[in-house]
PDB file of C-alpha atoms in Angstrom:
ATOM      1  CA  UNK A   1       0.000   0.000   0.000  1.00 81.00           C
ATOM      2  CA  UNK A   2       0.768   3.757  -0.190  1.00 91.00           C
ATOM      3  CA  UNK A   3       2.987   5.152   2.601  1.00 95.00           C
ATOM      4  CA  UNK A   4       3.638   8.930   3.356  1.00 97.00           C
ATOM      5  CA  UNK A   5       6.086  10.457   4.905  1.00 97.00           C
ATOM      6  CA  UNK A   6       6.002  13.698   6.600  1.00 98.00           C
ATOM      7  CA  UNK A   7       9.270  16.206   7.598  1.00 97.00           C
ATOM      8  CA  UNK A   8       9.371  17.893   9.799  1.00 98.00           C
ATOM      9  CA  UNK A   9       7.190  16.754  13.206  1.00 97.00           C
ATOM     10  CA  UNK A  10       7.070  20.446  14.217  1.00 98.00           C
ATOM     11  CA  UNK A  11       8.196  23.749  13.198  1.00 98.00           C
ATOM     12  CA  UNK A  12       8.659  27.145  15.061  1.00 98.00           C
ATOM     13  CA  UNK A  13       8.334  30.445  12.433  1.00 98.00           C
ATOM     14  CA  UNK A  14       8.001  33.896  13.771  1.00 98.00           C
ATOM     15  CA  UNK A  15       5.228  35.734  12.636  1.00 98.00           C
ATOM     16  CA  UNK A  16       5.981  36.796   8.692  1.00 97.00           C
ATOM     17  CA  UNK A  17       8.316  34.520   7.847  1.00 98.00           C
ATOM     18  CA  UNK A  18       7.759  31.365   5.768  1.00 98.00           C
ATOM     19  CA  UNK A  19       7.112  27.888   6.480  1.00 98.00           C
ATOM     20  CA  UNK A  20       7.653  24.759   4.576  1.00 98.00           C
ATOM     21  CA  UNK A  21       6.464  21.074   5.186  1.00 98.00           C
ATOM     22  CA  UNK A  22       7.495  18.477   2.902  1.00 98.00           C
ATOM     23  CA  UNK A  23       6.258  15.027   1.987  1.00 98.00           C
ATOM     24  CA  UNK A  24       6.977  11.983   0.129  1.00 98.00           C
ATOM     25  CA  UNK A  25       4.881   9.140  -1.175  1.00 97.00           C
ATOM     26  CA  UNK A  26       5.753   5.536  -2.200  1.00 97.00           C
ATOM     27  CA  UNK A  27       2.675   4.476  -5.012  1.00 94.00           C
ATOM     28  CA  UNK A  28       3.489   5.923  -8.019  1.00 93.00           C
ATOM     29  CA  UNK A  29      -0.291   5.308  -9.209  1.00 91.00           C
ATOM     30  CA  UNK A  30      -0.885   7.750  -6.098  1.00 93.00           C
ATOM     31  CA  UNK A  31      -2.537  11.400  -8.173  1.00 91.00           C
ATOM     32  CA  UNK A  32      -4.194  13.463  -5.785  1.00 93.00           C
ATOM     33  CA  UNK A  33      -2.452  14.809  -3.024  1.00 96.00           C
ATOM     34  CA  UNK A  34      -4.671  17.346  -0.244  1.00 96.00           C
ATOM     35  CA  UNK A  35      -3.240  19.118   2.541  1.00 98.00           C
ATOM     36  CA  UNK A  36      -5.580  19.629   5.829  1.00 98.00           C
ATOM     37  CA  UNK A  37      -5.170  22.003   8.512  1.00 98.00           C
ATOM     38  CA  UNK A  38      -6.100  20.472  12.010  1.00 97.00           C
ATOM     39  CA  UNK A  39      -6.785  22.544  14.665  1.00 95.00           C
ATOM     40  CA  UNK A  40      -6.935  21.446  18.980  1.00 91.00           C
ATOM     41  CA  UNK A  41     -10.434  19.336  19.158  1.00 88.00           C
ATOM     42  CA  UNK A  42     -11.751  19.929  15.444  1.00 92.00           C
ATOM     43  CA  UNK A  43     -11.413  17.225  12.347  1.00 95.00           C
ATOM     44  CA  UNK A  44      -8.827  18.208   9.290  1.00 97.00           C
ATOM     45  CA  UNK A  45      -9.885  20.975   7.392  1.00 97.00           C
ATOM     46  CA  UNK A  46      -9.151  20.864   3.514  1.00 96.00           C
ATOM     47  CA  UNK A  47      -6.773  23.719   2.723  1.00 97.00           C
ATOM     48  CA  UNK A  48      -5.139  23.097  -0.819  1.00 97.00           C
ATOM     49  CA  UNK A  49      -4.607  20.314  -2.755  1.00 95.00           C
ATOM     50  CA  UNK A  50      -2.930  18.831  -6.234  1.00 94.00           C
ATOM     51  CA  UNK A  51      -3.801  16.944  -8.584  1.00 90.00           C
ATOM     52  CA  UNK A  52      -1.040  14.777 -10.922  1.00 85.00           C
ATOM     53  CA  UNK A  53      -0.883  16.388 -13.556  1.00 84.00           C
ATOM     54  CA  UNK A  54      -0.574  19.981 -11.986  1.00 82.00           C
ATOM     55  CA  UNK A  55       3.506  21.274 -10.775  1.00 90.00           C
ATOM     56  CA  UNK A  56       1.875  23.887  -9.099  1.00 94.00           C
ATOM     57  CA  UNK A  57      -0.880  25.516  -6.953  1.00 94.00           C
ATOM     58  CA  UNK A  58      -1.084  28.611  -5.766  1.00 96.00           C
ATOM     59  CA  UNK A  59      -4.086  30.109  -3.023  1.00 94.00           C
ATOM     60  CA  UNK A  60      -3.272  33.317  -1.509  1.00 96.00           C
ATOM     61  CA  UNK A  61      -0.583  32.573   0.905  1.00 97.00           C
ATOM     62  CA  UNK A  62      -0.263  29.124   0.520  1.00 98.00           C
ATOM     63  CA  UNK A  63       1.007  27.064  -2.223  1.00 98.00           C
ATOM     64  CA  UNK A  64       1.548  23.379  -2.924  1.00 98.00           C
ATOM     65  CA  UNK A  65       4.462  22.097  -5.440  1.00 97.00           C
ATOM     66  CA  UNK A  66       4.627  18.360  -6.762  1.00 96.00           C
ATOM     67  CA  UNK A  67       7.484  16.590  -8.383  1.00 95.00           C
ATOM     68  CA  UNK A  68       6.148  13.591  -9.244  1.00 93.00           C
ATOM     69  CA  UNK A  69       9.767  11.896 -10.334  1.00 94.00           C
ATOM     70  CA  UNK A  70      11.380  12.208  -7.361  1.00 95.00           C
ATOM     71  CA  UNK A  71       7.705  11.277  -5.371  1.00 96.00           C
ATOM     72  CA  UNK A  72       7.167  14.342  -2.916  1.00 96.00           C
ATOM     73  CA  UNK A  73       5.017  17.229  -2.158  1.00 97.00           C
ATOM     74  CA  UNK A  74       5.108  20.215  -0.527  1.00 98.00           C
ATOM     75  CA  UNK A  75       3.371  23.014   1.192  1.00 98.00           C
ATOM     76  CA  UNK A  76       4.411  26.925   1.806  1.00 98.00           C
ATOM     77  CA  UNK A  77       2.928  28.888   3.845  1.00 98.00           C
ATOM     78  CA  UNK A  78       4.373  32.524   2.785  1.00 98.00           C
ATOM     79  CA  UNK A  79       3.658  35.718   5.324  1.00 98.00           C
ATOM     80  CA  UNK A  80       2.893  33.312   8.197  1.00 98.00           C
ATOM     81  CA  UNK A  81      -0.175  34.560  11.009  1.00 97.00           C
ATOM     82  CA  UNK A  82      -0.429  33.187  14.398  1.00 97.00           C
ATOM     83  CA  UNK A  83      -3.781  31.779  13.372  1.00 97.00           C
ATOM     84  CA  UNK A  84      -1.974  29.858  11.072  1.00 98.00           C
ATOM     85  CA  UNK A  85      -0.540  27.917  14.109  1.00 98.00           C
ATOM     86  CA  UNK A  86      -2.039  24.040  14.173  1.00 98.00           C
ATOM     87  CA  UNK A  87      -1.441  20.802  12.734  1.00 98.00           C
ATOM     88  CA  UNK A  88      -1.033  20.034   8.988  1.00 98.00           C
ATOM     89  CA  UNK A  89      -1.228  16.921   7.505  1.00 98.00           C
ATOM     90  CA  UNK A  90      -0.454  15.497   3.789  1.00 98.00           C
ATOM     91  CA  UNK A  91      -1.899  12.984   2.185  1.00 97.00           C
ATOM     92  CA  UNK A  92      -2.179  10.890  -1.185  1.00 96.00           C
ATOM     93  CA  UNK A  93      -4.631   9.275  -3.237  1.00 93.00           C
ATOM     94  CA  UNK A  94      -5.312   7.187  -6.670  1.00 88.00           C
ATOM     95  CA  UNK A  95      -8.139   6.792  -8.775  1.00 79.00           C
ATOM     96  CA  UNK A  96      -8.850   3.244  -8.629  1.00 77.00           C
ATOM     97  CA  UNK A  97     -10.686   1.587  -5.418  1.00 76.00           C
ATOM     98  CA  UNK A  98     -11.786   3.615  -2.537  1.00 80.00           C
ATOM     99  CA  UNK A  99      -9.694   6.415  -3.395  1.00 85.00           C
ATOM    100  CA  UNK A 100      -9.201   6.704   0.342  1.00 90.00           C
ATOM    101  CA  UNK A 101      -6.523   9.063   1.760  1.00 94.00           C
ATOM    102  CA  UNK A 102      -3.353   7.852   3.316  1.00 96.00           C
ATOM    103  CA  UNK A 103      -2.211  10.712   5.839  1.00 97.00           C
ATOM    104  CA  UNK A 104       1.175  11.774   6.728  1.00 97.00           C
ATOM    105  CA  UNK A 105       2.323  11.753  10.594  1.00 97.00           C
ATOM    106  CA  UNK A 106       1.589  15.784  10.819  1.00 98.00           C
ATOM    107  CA  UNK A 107       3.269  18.648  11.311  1.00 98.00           C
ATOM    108  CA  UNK A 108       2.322  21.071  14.431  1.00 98.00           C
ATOM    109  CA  UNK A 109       3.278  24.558  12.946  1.00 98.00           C
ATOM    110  CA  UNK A 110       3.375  27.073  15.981  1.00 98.00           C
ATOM    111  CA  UNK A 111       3.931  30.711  14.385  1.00 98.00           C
ATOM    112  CA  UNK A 112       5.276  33.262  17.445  1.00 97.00           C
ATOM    113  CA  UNK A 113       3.967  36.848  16.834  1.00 95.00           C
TER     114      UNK A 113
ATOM    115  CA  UNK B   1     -24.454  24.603   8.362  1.00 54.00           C
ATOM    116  CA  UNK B   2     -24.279  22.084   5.693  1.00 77.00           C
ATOM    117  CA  UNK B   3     -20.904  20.475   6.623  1.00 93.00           C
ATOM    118  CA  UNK B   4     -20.507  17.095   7.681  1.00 96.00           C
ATOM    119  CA  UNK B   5     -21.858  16.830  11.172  1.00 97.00           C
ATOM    120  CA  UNK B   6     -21.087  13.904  13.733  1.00 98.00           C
ATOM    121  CA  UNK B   7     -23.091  12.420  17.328  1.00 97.00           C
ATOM    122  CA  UNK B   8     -21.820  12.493  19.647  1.00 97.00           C
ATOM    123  CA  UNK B   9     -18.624  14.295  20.088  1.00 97.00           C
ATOM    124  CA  UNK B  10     -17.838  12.489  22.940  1.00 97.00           C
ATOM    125  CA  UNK B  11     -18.141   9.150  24.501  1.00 98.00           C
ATOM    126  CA  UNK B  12     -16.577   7.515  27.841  1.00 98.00           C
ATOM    127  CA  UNK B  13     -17.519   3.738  28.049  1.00 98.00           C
ATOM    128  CA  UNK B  14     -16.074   1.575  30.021  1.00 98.00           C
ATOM    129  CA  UNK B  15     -13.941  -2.059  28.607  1.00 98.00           C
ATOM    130  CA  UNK B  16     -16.885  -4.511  27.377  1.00 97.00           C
ATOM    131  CA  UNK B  17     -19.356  -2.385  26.343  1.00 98.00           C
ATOM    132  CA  UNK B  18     -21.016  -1.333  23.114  1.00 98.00           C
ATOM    133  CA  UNK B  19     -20.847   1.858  21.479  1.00 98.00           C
ATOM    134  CA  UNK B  20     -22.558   3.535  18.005  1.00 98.00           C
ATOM    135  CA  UNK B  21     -21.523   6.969  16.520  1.00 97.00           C
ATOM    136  CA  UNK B  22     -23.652   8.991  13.793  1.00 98.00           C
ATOM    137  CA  UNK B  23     -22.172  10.865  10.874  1.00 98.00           C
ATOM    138  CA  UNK B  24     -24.652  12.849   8.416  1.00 97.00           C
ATOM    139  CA  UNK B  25     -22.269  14.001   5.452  1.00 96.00           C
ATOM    140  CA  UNK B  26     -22.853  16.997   2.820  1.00 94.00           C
ATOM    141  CA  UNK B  27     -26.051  16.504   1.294  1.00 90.00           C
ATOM    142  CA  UNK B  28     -25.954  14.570  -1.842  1.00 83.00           C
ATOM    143  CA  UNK B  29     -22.420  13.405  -1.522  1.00 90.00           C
ATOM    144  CA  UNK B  30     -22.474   9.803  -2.259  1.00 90.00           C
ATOM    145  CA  UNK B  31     -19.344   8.537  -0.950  1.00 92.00           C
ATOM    146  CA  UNK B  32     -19.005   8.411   2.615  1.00 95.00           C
ATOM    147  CA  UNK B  33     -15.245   6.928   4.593  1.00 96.00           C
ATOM    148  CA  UNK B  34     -15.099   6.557   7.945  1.00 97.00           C
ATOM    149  CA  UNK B  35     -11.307   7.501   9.511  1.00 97.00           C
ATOM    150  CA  UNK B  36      -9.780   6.324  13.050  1.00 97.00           C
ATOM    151  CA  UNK B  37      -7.093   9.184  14.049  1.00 97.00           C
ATOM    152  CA  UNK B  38      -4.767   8.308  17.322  1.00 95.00           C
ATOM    153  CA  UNK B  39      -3.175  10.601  18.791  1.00 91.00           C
ATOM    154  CA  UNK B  40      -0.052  12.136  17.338  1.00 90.00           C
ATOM    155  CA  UNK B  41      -0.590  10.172  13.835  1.00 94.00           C
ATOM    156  CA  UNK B  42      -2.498  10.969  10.570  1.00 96.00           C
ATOM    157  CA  UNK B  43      -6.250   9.745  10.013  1.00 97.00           C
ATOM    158  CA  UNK B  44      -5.986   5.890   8.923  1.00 96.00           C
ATOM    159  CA  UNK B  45      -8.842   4.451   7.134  1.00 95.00           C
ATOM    160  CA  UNK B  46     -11.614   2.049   8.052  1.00 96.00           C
ATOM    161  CA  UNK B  47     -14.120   1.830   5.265  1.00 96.00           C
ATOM    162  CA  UNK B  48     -16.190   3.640   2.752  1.00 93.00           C
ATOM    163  CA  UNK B  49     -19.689   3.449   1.247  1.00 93.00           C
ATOM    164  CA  UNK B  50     -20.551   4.598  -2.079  1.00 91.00           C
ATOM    165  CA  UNK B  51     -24.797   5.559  -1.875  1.00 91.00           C
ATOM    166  CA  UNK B  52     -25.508   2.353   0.608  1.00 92.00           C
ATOM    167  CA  UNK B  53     -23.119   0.094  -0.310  1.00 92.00           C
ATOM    168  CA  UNK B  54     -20.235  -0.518   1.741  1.00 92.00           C
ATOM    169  CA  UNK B  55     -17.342  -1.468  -1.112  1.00 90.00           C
ATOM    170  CA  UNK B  56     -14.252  -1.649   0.848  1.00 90.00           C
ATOM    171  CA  UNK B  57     -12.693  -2.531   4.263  1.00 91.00           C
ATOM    172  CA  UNK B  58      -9.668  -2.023   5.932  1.00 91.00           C
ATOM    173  CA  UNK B  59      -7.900  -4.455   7.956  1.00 89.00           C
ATOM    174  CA  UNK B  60      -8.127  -2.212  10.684  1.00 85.00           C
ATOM    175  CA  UNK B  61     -11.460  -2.891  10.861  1.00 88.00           C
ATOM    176  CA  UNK B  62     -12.002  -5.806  13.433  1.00 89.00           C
ATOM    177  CA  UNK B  63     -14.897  -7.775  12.743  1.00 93.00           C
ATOM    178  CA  UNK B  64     -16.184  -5.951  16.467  1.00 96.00           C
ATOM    179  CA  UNK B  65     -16.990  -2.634  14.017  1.00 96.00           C
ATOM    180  CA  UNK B  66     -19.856  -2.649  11.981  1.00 96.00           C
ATOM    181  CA  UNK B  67     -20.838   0.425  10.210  1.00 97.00           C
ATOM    182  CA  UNK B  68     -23.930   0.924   8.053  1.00 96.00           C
ATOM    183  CA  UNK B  69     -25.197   3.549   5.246  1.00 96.00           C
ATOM    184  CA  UNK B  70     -29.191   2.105   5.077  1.00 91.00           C
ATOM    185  CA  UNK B  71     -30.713   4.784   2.727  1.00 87.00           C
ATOM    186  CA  UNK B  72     -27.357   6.305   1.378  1.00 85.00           C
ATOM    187  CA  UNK B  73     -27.506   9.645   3.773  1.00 91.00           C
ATOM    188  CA  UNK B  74     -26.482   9.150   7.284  1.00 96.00           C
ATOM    189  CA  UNK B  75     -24.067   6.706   8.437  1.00 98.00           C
ATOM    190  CA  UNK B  76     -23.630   4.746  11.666  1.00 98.00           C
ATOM    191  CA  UNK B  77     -20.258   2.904  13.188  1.00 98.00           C
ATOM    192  CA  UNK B  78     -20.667   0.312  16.029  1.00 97.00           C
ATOM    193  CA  UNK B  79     -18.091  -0.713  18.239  1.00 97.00           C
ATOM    194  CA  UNK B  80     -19.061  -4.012  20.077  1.00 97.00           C
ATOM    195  CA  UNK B  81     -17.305  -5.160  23.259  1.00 97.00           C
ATOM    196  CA  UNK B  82     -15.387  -2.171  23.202  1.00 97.00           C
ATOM    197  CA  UNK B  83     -11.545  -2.521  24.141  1.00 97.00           C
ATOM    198  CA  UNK B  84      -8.719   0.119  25.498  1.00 96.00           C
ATOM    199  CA  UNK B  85      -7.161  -0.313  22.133  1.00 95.00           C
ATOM    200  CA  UNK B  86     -10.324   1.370  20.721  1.00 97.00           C
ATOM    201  CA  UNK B  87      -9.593   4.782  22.287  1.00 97.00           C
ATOM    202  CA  UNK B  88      -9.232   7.534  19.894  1.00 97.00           C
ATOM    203  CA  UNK B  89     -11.097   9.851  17.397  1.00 97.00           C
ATOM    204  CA  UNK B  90     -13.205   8.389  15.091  1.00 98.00           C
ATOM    205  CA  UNK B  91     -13.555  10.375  11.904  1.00 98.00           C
ATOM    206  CA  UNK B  92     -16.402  10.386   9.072  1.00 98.00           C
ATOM    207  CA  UNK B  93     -15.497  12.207   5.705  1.00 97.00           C
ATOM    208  CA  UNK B  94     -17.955  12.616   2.550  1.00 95.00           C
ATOM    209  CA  UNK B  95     -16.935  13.712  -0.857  1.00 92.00           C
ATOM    210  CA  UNK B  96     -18.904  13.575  -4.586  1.00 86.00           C
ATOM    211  CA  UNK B  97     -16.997  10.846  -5.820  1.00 68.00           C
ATOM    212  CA  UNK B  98     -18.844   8.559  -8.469  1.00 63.00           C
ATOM    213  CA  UNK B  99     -18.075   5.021  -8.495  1.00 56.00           C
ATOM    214  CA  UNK B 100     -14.772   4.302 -10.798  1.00 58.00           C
ATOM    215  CA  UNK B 101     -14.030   8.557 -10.866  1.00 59.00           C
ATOM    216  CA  UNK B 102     -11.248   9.833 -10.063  1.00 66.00           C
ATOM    217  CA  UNK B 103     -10.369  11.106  -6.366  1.00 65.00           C
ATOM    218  CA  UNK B 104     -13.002  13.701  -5.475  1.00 79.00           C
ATOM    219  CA  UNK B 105     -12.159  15.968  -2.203  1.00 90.00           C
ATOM    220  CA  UNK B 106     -13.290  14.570   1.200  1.00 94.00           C
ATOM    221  CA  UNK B 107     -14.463  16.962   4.046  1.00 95.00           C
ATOM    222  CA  UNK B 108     -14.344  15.833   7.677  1.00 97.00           C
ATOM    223  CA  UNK B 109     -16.431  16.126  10.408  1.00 97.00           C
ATOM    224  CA  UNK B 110     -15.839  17.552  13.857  1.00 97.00           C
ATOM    225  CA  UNK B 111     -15.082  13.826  14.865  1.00 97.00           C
ATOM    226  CA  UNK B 112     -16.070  11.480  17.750  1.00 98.00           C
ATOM    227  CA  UNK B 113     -13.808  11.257  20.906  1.00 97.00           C
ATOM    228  CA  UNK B 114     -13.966   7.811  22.286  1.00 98.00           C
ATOM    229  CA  UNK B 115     -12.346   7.195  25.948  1.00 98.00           C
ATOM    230  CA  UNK B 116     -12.661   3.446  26.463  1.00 98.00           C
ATOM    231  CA  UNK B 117     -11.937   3.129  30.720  1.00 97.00           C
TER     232      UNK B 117
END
């Protein structure tokens, strides 16, 4: 099965700056890739996501880049907000079957003001 | 609000007992996946219906969980004979996915704590 990989477990940014949170996939059938925002006591939010056939995806200040040779995906946050601060979590998909997500570990992105 | 909504948010059984959760998804999305999220680690997927019919399992899914879709809206997940291994949060996702289409996005619900004592 599909296994994703998540770097790094937690980041520190100060308010402004940019953050960055990488991820790489094993299935290369795997063609839809969503990032979620999870905040203390809610259920993942969709944020942004990718589709195969896309480098590049751009939504205000967040973007999501995929390099589908080399098998990894990533997400930057540009101009960073404390209520940006939570856990985000990557995840892949494919077409055929359930088309069911397989989630990254997560990334808890504090942003200091 | 016409997200996907989920009953309760918490539940504290005790070892042995039986528990059932609710999850009413975006109206008219057909597919519906239930999720079990521990803590510190990435949802991990139990099993999806597409309208009623539930098409695919995971192997997480003991044969104590039974989950349900009757009329292709709401959806149900049972926990029999609950266990301390069962404790975490118990997510339901729906998306517009047709059957053989290509990945559609999923939106979660709020979730169902479970504390199993």
């Amino acid at each position: 099965g599909e296994n994703v990989e998540q770097h790094p477990s937690t980041l520190s940014v100060q308010e402004g700056d940019s953050a960055v949170i990488k991820c790489t996939y094993s299935d290369s059938a795997s063609n839809y890739f969503p990032w979620y925002k999870q905040e203390l006591g809610k259920g993942p939010q969709l944020i942004i996501d990718i589709r195969s056939n896309v480098g590049e995806k751009k939504d205000q200040r967040i973007a999501v880049t995929l390099n589908k040779t080399a098998k990894h995906f990533s997400l930057h946050i540009t101009e960073t907000q404390p209520e940006d601060s939570a856990v985000y979590f990557c995840a892949a998909s494919k077409s055929t079957g359930a088309n069911n997500l397989f989630f990254g570990t997560g990334t808890r992105l504090t942003v200091i003001p | 609000d016409t997200g996907v909504s989920q009953n309760p948010r918490h539940k504290i059984t005790k070892r042995g007992q039986n528990v059932t959760f609710r999850c009413d998804p975006i109206s008219e999305h057909n597919r519906l996946y239930w999720y079990r999220q521990t803590l510190g680690q990435g949802p991990e997927f139990l099993t999806y219906f597409q309208n009623e019919a539930q098409l695919e399992k995971s192997r997480l899914l003991s044969d104590r969980f039974s989950a349900e879709r009757p009329k292709g809206s709401f959806s149900t997940l049972e926990i029999q004979r609950t266990e301390q291994g069962d404790s975490a949060m118990y997510l339901c996702a729906s998306s517009s996915g047709l059957a053989g289409g290509i990945s559609y996005e999923q939106y979660f619900g709020p979730g169902t704590r479970l504390t199993v004592t």
